[in-house]
Coordinates of C-alpha atoms in Angstrom, one line a residue:
M195 CA 0.0 0.0 0.0
S196 CA 1.2 3.4 -0.8
P197 CA 2.5 5.6 2.1
F198 CA 0.0 8.2 0.9
T199 CA -2.9 6.1 2.3
L200 CA -1.3 5.1 5.7
S201 CA -3.7 7.1 7.9
G202 CA -5.9 4.8 9.8
R203 CA -3.7 1.8 9.2
N204 CA -1.6 -0.1 11.8
L205 CA 2.1 -0.6 11.5
G206 CA 2.9 -3.2 14.1
K207 CA 1.6 -2.0 17.4
Y208 CA 1.2 1.6 16.2
Q209 CA -2.0 3.1 14.8
I210 CA -1.3 5.8 12.2
L211 CA -3.3 8.9 12.9
E212 CA -2.3 11.7 10.5
P213 CA 0.6 12.9 8.4
L214 CA 2.9 15.5 9.9
G215 CA 5.2 16.3 7.1
S216 CA 7.2 15.1 4.2
G217 CA 10.7 15.5 2.9
G218 CA 13.0 14.2 0.2
M219 CA 13.6 10.9 1.9
A220 CA 10.6 10.1 4.1
R221 CA 7.1 11.0 5.3
V222 CA 6.3 11.5 9.0
Y223 CA 3.1 10.4 10.7
R224 CA 1.6 11.0 14.1
A225 CA 0.8 7.6 15.6
F226 CA -0.5 6.0 18.8
H227 CA 0.7 3.0 20.9
A228 CA -2.4 1.9 22.7
Q229 CA -0.7 -0.4 25.2
L230 CA 1.7 2.3 26.3
N231 CA -0.8 5.1 25.9
R232 CA 1.9 7.0 24.0
F233 CA 1.9 9.2 21.0
V234 CA 4.9 8.8 18.7
A235 CA 6.2 9.9 15.3
I236 CA 6.6 7.3 12.6
K237 CA 9.0 8.0 9.8
V238 CA 8.2 6.0 6.6
L239 CA 11.0 5.9 4.1
R240 CA 10.1 6.5 0.4
G241 CA 9.7 3.2 -1.4
D242 CA 11.8 4.1 -4.4
L243 CA 14.8 4.6 -2.1
V244 CA 14.7 1.2 -0.5
D245 CA 14.4 -1.1 -3.5
D246 CA 18.0 -2.3 -3.8
D247 CA 19.1 -5.7 -2.4
T248 CA 21.5 -4.2 0.1
F249 CA 19.2 -1.7 1.7
L250 CA 17.5 -3.9 4.3
A251 CA 20.7 -5.0 5.9
R252 CA 22.0 -1.4 5.9
F253 CA 18.8 -0.1 7.3
R254 CA 18.8 -2.6 10.2
R255 CA 22.4 -1.9 11.0
E256 CA 22.1 1.8 11.0
A257 CA 18.7 1.8 12.8
Q258 CA 20.2 -0.4 15.5
S259 CA 23.0 2.1 16.0
V260 CA 20.6 5.1 16.1
A261 CA 18.3 3.3 18.5
N262 CA 21.2 2.8 20.9
L263 CA 21.8 6.6 21.1
R264 CA 20.6 8.0 24.5
H265 CA 21.1 11.7 24.8
P266 CA 18.8 14.6 25.7
N267 CA 19.8 16.5 22.6
I268 CA 19.1 13.6 20.2
I269 CA 15.7 12.5 19.2
Q270 CA 15.0 9.0 20.7
V271 CA 14.3 6.1 18.3
F272 CA 12.1 3.5 19.9
D273 CA 11.6 0.9 17.2
F274 CA 12.2 0.1 13.5
D275 CA 10.8 -2.5 11.2
V276 CA 9.7 -3.4 7.7
Q277 CA 6.0 -4.4 7.2
D278 CA 4.3 -5.0 3.8
D279 CA 7.3 -3.5 2.0
I280 CA 7.0 -0.3 4.2
T281 CA 10.2 0.6 6.0
F282 CA 9.7 2.7 9.0
M283 CA 11.2 4.0 12.3
V284 CA 9.3 4.9 15.5
M285 CA 10.5 8.0 17.3
E286 CA 9.5 10.2 20.3
L287 CA 7.1 12.9 19.5
L288 CA 8.1 16.3 20.9
D289 CA 6.2 19.5 21.2
G290 CA 7.9 22.4 19.4
D291 CA 8.9 23.8 16.1
T292 CA 12.0 23.5 14.0
L293 CA 15.0 25.8 13.9
N294 CA 14.1 26.4 10.3
T295 CA 10.6 27.7 11.2
R296 CA 12.1 29.8 14.0
L297 CA 14.7 31.4 11.6
S298 CA 12.0 32.0 9.0
D299 CA 9.8 33.8 11.6
Y300 CA 12.7 36.1 12.6
R301 CA 13.6 36.6 8.9
V302 CA 10.1 37.8 8.1
R303 CA 10.4 40.4 10.9
G304 CA 13.8 41.5 9.7
E305 CA 15.4 40.4 13.0
H306 CA 17.7 37.7 14.1
L307 CA 17.6 35.3 17.0
P308 CA 18.9 36.8 20.3
W309 CA 22.7 36.2 20.6
G310 CA 22.3 34.1 23.8
D311 CA 19.7 31.8 22.2
M312 CA 21.9 31.3 19.1
I313 CA 24.7 30.0 21.3
R314 CA 22.4 27.9 23.5
I315 CA 20.9 26.2 20.4
L316 CA 24.4 25.5 19.0
L317 CA 25.8 24.2 22.3
D318 CA 22.8 21.8 22.6
V319 CA 23.4 20.6 19.0
L320 CA 27.2 20.2 19.6
D321 CA 26.5 18.4 22.9
G322 CA 24.4 15.8 21.1
L323 CA 27.0 15.6 18.2
A324 CA 29.9 15.1 20.7
Y325 CA 28.0 12.1 22.2
A326 CA 27.1 10.7 18.8
H327 CA 30.6 11.1 17.4
D328 CA 32.0 9.3 20.4
E329 CA 29.6 6.5 19.6
G330 CA 30.9 6.4 16.0
M331 CA 27.8 8.0 14.4
I332 CA 28.1 10.8 11.8
H333 CA 24.8 12.7 11.2
R334 CA 25.6 13.7 7.5
D335 CA 22.4 15.9 7.2
I336 CA 22.6 18.7 9.7
K337 CA 20.3 21.6 8.8
P338 CA 17.8 23.9 10.5
A339 CA 14.9 21.6 9.5
N340 CA 16.6 18.7 11.5
V341 CA 17.0 20.8 14.7
L342 CA 13.9 20.6 16.8
L343 CA 13.3 23.3 19.4
T344 CA 11.2 21.9 22.2
K345 CA 8.8 23.5 24.7
R346 CA 11.3 22.5 27.3
G347 CA 13.7 25.0 25.9
Q348 CA 16.1 22.4 24.3
A349 CA 17.5 21.9 20.9
V350 CA 17.2 18.3 19.8
L351 CA 18.8 16.7 16.7
A352 CA 16.6 14.6 14.5
D353 CA 17.2 12.3 11.5
F354 CA 20.4 10.7 12.8
G355 CA 21.5 7.9 10.4
I356 CA 18.8 8.5 7.8
A357 CA 21.2 9.9 5.2
Q358 CA 23.5 6.9 5.8
M359 CA 20.7 4.4 5.6
V360 CA 19.5 5.5 2.2
G361 CA 22.8 6.9 0.9
G362 CA 23.4 4.1 -1.6
T363 CA 20.6 5.0 -4.0
R364 CA 20.8 7.4 -7.0
H365 CA 17.6 9.2 -6.1
T366 CA 18.6 9.6 -2.5
V367 CA 21.9 11.2 -3.3
S368 CA 20.3 13.8 -5.5
G369 CA 17.2 14.2 -3.3
A370 CA 19.4 14.8 -0.3
L371 CA 21.5 17.3 -2.2
L372 CA 18.5 19.2 -3.3
G373 CA 17.4 19.8 0.2
T374 CA 20.7 20.2 2.1
L375 CA 23.5 21.4 -0.2
N376 CA 23.3 24.8 1.4
Y377 CA 24.6 23.2 4.6
M378 CA 26.9 20.5 3.2
A379 CA 30.7 20.5 3.4
P380 CA 32.6 20.6 0.1
E381 CA 34.1 17.1 0.5
Q382 CA 30.7 15.6 1.3
G383 CA 28.9 17.1 -1.6
L384 CA 31.8 16.4 -4.1
K385 CA 33.1 13.0 -3.0
N386 CA 30.7 11.8 -0.3
I387 CA 33.5 11.9 2.3
C388 CA 32.0 12.3 5.7
D389 CA 33.6 12.5 9.2
V390 CA 33.2 14.6 12.4
R391 CA 34.4 17.7 10.5
T392 CA 31.7 17.6 7.9
D393 CA 29.1 17.7 10.6
L394 CA 30.8 20.7 12.2
Y395 CA 30.9 22.5 8.8
S396 CA 27.1 22.1 8.7
V397 CA 26.9 23.5 12.2
G398 CA 29.0 26.4 11.0
I399 CA 26.6 27.1 8.1
I400 CA 23.7 27.2 10.6
L401 CA 25.6 29.7 12.8
Y402 CA 26.3 31.8 9.7
E403 CA 22.6 31.8 8.8
M404 CA 21.6 32.7 12.4
L405 CA 24.0 35.7 12.3
T406 CA 23.2 37.0 8.8
R407 CA 19.7 35.6 8.2
Q408 CA 20.9 33.8 5.0
P409 CA 23.2 30.9 4.2
P410 CA 26.6 31.9 2.7
F411 CA 26.2 30.1 -0.6
D412 CA 23.1 30.0 -2.7
A413 CA 22.3 29.6 -6.4
D414 CA 19.6 28.4 -8.8
T415 CA 20.8 24.8 -9.0
P416 CA 22.3 22.3 -6.6
L417 CA 25.4 22.0 -8.9
A418 CA 26.0 25.7 -8.7
I419 CA 25.7 25.7 -4.9
L420 CA 28.1 22.8 -4.6
M421 CA 30.7 24.6 -6.7
K422 CA 30.4 27.7 -4.5
H423 CA 31.1 25.6 -1.4
V424 CA 34.2 24.1 -3.1
N425 CA 35.6 27.3 -4.8
D426 CA 34.1 30.5 -3.6
P427 CA 35.5 32.5 -0.7
L428 CA 33.2 32.8 2.3
P429 CA 31.3 36.1 2.4
L430 CA 32.5 37.7 5.7
P431 CA 29.5 37.7 8.1
R432 CA 30.3 41.2 9.4
L433 CA 30.2 42.6 5.8
V434 CA 26.7 41.2 5.5
E435 CA 25.6 42.2 9.0
P436 CA 28.0 44.7 10.7
S437 CA 26.3 44.3 14.1
I438 CA 27.7 40.7 14.5
P439 CA 30.2 40.5 17.4
P440 CA 33.7 40.0 16.0
P441 CA 34.3 36.8 18.1
F442 CA 31.4 35.1 16.5
E443 CA 32.8 35.8 13.0
R444 CA 36.1 34.2 14.1
V445 CA 34.2 31.0 15.0
V446 CA 32.4 31.0 11.7
L447 CA 35.6 31.4 9.7
K448 CA 37.3 28.5 11.4
A449 CA 34.2 26.2 11.2
L450 CA 33.8 26.9 7.5
A451 CA 37.4 26.5 6.3
K452 CA 37.5 24.7 2.9
E453 CA 40.2 22.3 4.2
P454 CA 38.8 19.9 6.9
A455 CA 42.2 20.0 8.7
E456 CA 41.7 23.8 9.3
R457 CA 38.3 23.4 10.9
Y458 CA 37.4 22.5 14.5
Q459 CA 38.4 18.9 14.9
S460 CA 35.7 17.9 17.5
A461 CA 32.3 19.1 18.7
D462 CA 33.8 19.8 22.1
E463 CA 36.4 22.1 20.6
M464 CA 33.8 24.1 18.7
A465 CA 31.6 24.3 21.8
Q466 CA 34.5 25.7 23.8
A467 CA 35.2 28.3 21.1
L468 CA 31.6 29.4 21.3
H469 CA 31.8 29.7 25.0
T470 CA 34.9 31.8 24.6
A471 CA 33.4 34.0 21.9
A472 CA 30.3 34.6 24.0
G473 CA 32.5 35.6 27.0
E474 CA 34.6 38.0 24.8
A475 CA 31.4 39.6 23.4
G476 CA 29.9 39.9 26.9
I477 CA 26.9 37.7 26.0
E478 CA 25.2 35.7 28.7
I479 CA 24.3 32.1 27.6
P480 CA 20.8 31.1 28.9
E481 CA 20.2 27.7 30.4
Q482 CA 17.2 27.2 28.1
I483 CA 16.2 28.6 24.7
S484 CA 13.6 31.3 24.8
L485 CA 10.1 30.2 23.8
P486 CA 8.6 31.8 20.7
L487 CA 5.4 33.8 20.9
S488 CA 3.4 31.0 19.4
F489 CA 4.0 28.9 22.5
T490 CA 2.4 31.5 24.8
T491 CA -0.5 32.6 22.7
P492 CA -3.7 31.0 23.9
A493 CA -5.5 31.5 20.6
L494 CA -3.2 29.2 18.8
P495 CA -3.7 25.4 18.8
S496 CA -1.7 23.5 21.3
E497 CA -1.3 20.2 19.5
S498 CA 2.2 18.9 18.9
V499 CA 4.1 19.9 15.8
A500 CA 6.8 17.4 14.8
V501 CA 9.1 17.7 11.8
F502 CA 11.7 15.0 11.5
S503 CA 12.7 15.2 7.8
G504 CA 12.9 17.8 5.1
D505 CA 10.4 20.7 5.0
D506 CA 7.9 21.3 7.7
R507 CA 4.2 21.6 7.1
A508 CA 4.3 25.4 7.0
K509 CA 6.8 25.3 4.2
L510 CA 4.8 22.8 2.3
A511 CA 1.7 25.0 2.6
A512 CA 3.6 28.0 1.3
M513 CA 4.6 25.9 -1.7
G514 CA 1.0 24.9 -2.4
M515 CA 1.3 21.3 -1.1
D516 CA -1.1 19.5 1.2
N517 CA -0.3 17.9 4.5
T518 CA 0.5 14.6 2.9
G519 CA 3.4 16.2 1.0
A520 CA 2.1 14.6 -2.1
A521 CA 3.6 17.3 -4.3
T522 CA 7.0 17.1 -2.7
D523 CA 8.3 14.0 -4.5
A524 CA 7.1 15.3 -7.9
H525 CA 8.9 18.6 -7.3
L526 CA 12.1 16.7 -6.3
E527 CA 12.0 14.2 -9.1
Q528 CA 11.6 17.0 -11.7
T529 CA 14.7 18.7 -10.5
I530 CA 16.6 15.5 -9.9
T531 CA 16.1 14.5 -13.6
D532 CA 17.7 17.8 -14.7
E533 CA 20.5 17.9 -12.2
I534 CA 21.9 14.5 -11.3
D535 CA 23.7 13.7 -14.6
A536 CA 25.2 17.2 -14.7
L537 CA 26.3 16.8 -11.1
K538 CA 28.1 13.5 -11.8
A539 CA 29.8 14.9 -14.9
E540 CA 30.9 18.0 -13.0
E541 CA 32.2 15.9 -10.1
Q542 CA 34.5 13.9 -12.4
A543 CA 35.8 17.1 -14.1
V544 CA 36.5 18.8 -10.8
V545 CA 38.1 15.8 -9.3
A546 CA 40.4 15.4 -12.2
H547 CA 41.2 19.1 -12.4
E548 CA 41.9 19.5 -8.7
A549 CA 44.0 16.4 -8.3
D550 CA 41.9 14.8 -5.6
S551 CA 42.0 17.9 -3.4
V552 CA 38.4 18.6 -2.4
S553 CA 38.9 22.1 -1.2
D554 CA 42.1 23.3 -2.8
K555 CA 43.3 26.8 -2.1
L556 CA 40.9 29.5 -3.2
R557 CA 41.7 30.3 -6.8
P558 CA 42.0 33.9 -8.1
R559 CA 39.0 35.1 -10.1
Q560 CA 41.3 36.7 -12.6
G561 CA 44.8 35.9 -13.9
V562 CA 47.7 38.0 -12.8
G563 CA 48.4 39.2 -16.3
A564 CA 44.8 40.3 -17.0
A565 CA 44.6 41.9 -13.6
T566 CA 47.8 43.9 -14.2
L567 CA 46.5 45.1 -17.5
T568 CA 43.2 46.1 -15.9
S569 CA 45.0 48.0 -13.1
I570 CA 47.1 49.9 -15.7
A571 CA 44.0 50.7 -17.7
L572 CA 42.5 52.1 -14.6
A573 CA 45.4 54.5 -13.9
V574 CA 45.6 55.5 -17.6
G575 CA 41.8 56.1 -17.8
G576 CA 42.0 58.3 -14.8
N577 CA 44.7 60.4 -16.3
L578 CA 42.9 60.7 -19.6
L579 CA 39.8 62.0 -17.7
M580 CA 42.0 64.6 -16.2
V581 CA 43.3 65.7 -19.6
M582 CA 39.8 65.9 -21.0
L583 CA 38.8 68.1 -18.0
M584 CA 41.6 70.6 -18.8
G585 CA 39.2 72.3 -21.1
I586 CA 37.1 73.3 -18.1
N587 CA 40.0 74.2 -15.8
G588 CA 43.5 74.5 -17.4
N589 CA 45.1 74.5 -14.0
I590 CA 43.5 71.2 -13.0
W591 CA 46.8 69.5 -12.5
R592 CA 48.0 72.1 -10.0
T593 CA 45.3 71.1 -7.4
G594 CA 44.3 67.7 -8.8
W595 CA 47.6 65.8 -9.0
P596 CA 46.9 63.9 -5.7
V597 CA 44.3 61.9 -7.7
E598 CA 47.3 59.9 -8.9
L599 CA 47.8 58.5 -5.4
F600 CA 44.2 57.3 -5.4
L601 CA 44.4 55.8 -8.8
V602 CA 47.6 53.9 -8.0
A603 CA 46.0 52.7 -4.7
G604 CA 42.9 51.6 -6.6
S605 CA 45.0 49.7 -9.2
M606 CA 46.8 47.9 -6.4
A607 CA 43.5 47.1 -4.7
W608 CA 42.4 45.5 -8.0
L609 CA 45.6 43.4 -8.0
M610 CA 45.1 42.4 -4.4
T611 CA 41.6 41.1 -5.2
A612 CA 42.9 39.2 -8.2
V613 CA 45.9 37.5 -6.7
S614 CA 44.5 37.1 -3.1
S615 CA 47.5 38.6 -1.4
I616 CA 46.8 40.6 1.7
W617 CA 50.3 42.2 1.6
F618 CA 49.2 44.7 -1.0
L619 CA 47.3 46.3 1.8
I620 CA 50.4 48.1 3.2
P621 CA 51.1 50.3 0.1
I622 CA 47.4 50.7 -0.6
Y623 CA 46.7 52.2 2.8
I624 CA 49.9 54.4 2.7
L625 CA 48.9 55.8 -0.7
Y626 CA 45.2 56.1 0.2
F627 CA 45.7 58.1 3.4
N628 CA 48.5 60.2 2.0
G629 CA 46.1 61.1 -0.8
F630 CA 43.9 62.9 1.6
L631 CA 46.8 64.7 3.3
F632 CA 48.0 66.0 0.0
V633 CA 44.6 67.1 -1.1
Y634 CA 44.5 69.2 2.0
Y635 CA 47.9 70.7 1.3
V636 CA 47.2 71.6 -2.3
V637 CA 43.7 72.9 -1.7
S638 CA 44.5 75.0 1.4
G639 CA 48.0 76.0 0.2
N640 CA 49.2 75.4 3.7
W641 CA 52.3 73.4 2.9
D642 CA 54.0 74.8 6.0
H643 CA 51.6 72.6 8.0
W644 CA 53.8 69.7 7.1
G645 CA 56.0 70.8 10.0
F646 CA 53.5 69.5 12.6
L647 CA 51.5 67.0 10.5
W648 CA 54.4 64.8 9.5
P649 CA 54.0 62.5 12.6
L650 CA 50.8 61.4 10.9
E651 CA 53.0 59.5 8.4
I652 CA 54.3 57.4 11.2
F653 CA 50.8 56.5 12.3
I654 CA 49.8 55.7 8.7
I655 CA 52.8 53.5 8.0
V656 CA 52.8 51.7 11.4
G657 CA 49.0 51.3 11.2
S658 CA 49.1 49.9 7.7
V659 CA 51.8 47.4 8.6
W660 CA 50.1 46.4 11.9
R661 CA 46.7 45.9 10.2
T662 CA 48.1 43.8 7.4
I663 CA 50.1 41.6 9.7
S664 CA 47.1 41.0 12.0
L665 CA 45.0 39.9 9.0
A666 CA 47.8 37.8 7.6
S667 CA 48.2 35.9 10.8
D668 CA 45.1 33.8 10.0
R669 CA 45.8 32.3 6.5
Q670 CA 42.2 31.4 5.9
Q671 CA 40.9 34.9 6.9
A672 CA 43.7 36.6 4.9
T673 CA 42.8 34.9 1.7
I674 CA 39.1 35.8 2.1
M675 CA 39.9 39.4 3.3
S676 CA 42.3 40.1 0.4
R677 CA 39.4 39.7 -2.1
Q678 CA 36.6 41.3 -0.2
L679 CA 38.6 44.1 1.3
G680 CA 40.3 44.6 -2.0
R681 CA 36.9 45.2 -3.7
R682 CA 35.9 47.6 -0.9
V683 CA 39.1 49.6 -1.0
L684 CA 38.8 49.8 -4.8
Q685 CA 35.4 51.4 -4.5
R686 CA 36.6 53.9 -1.9
T687 CA 39.7 54.9 -3.9
L688 CA 37.6 55.6 -7.0
I689 CA 35.2 57.7 -4.9
A690 CA 38.1 59.6 -3.4
A691 CA 39.6 60.1 -6.9
G692 CA 36.3 61.4 -8.2
I693 CA 36.0 63.9 -5.2
C694 CA 39.6 65.0 -5.8
I695 CA 38.8 65.7 -9.5
L696 CA 35.7 67.7 -8.6
I697 CA 37.6 69.8 -6.1
S698 CA 40.3 70.5 -8.6
L699 CA 37.7 71.7 -11.2
F700 CA 36.4 74.5 -8.9
V701 CA 39.5 75.4 -6.9
S702 CA 41.7 77.9 -8.6

């Protein structure tokens, strides 16, 4: 019998009551155990994912391991079985919503979770992961939809082992990628290599989304998202949301390093880093997660909401799907057909090109030669503009020559962005700030002020060197900053050059 008609049926000792949600790999039902007088959640795996000969043995092995996990931050699995070709797991049913729902609620309001709640949620997740990792279990599919926030104020991990159970089928791989590539480590998406550090990468993505209200990498297709995880530099959180405490950004940068060896090596290590960051930022970590407004509003229904796989019912409703999730698989399959062959082909090409290095060093977006020509063209173009403006003010060079400092600084900023070298920042800063000094001298005519302003040169030089060395001390951060800071400095130098030209036009 099709899983779409399970309501009213019995699976073993459990009476199926109603569907709760549906995702790429399973459907979840609310069920009742009459002898124990207990409501439970039953996850029924999709039939097309379990039709290979090796699945049943793998399912029993993984389900046994998951059922042996006993931790307050991991959803409890009570039972598992196969009946009438229906493969299912029985889990505890908790009152609450998912982290995905909570983040969506805050996103709609243009707000973010309170800092303390962010850390509390992640510490709960990491506590559960530390236990599971010690037991030899890797989650493989950590995402906000698999983090349940209970009315007890806890974060609980769901879907342990599901990705591993069904990971051997073609549809499952693509179906899982469709739903989770935003949170998947490069080596997992590209080569299906999973260990403790792939789970921690996913936790880092969740932290990034909590801080900025969006995942760091997104695109129109799963393949494009995967390639961004592998190759693109991480958009710095504080450039997206300047209010983020700097210690939190430091945790994100380490957790989301392309190379697994450069990430946190254990859940306990990452948890300690979060504790330290919260202390440095002066943020108090609550013992429990704050309850959302919906938990305290009497007008809202009080029945349990349980989402243990994929999208929750609210998301399904927003997509025009009914509570059975009947439209989910059709949507997945349509995209799977278009994407899976391209994903496999691209995987082979990338593996061959990058010589078995999943996350090789971030590659420049533009060759050095092309970047050099572009930077020269920038300087030449600025000078040609000055020549053209001589028709308006023949003395433009007398007051406008400091524009040369800004143009050279901008050219070097372009080079820094292209070659990903943070050391360009020293001459860039020296030229940039001296440009403003010389604009003051030529416009005011007070060259004699050099006598008491010259100590500023010491501050400019020392400050430029100190800032660059501090950024270069973290190799991962330096690579990212060289690109993003280079683009930002380029914009500012061009604006400064434009202002300098305007001043020179109207100052005799």
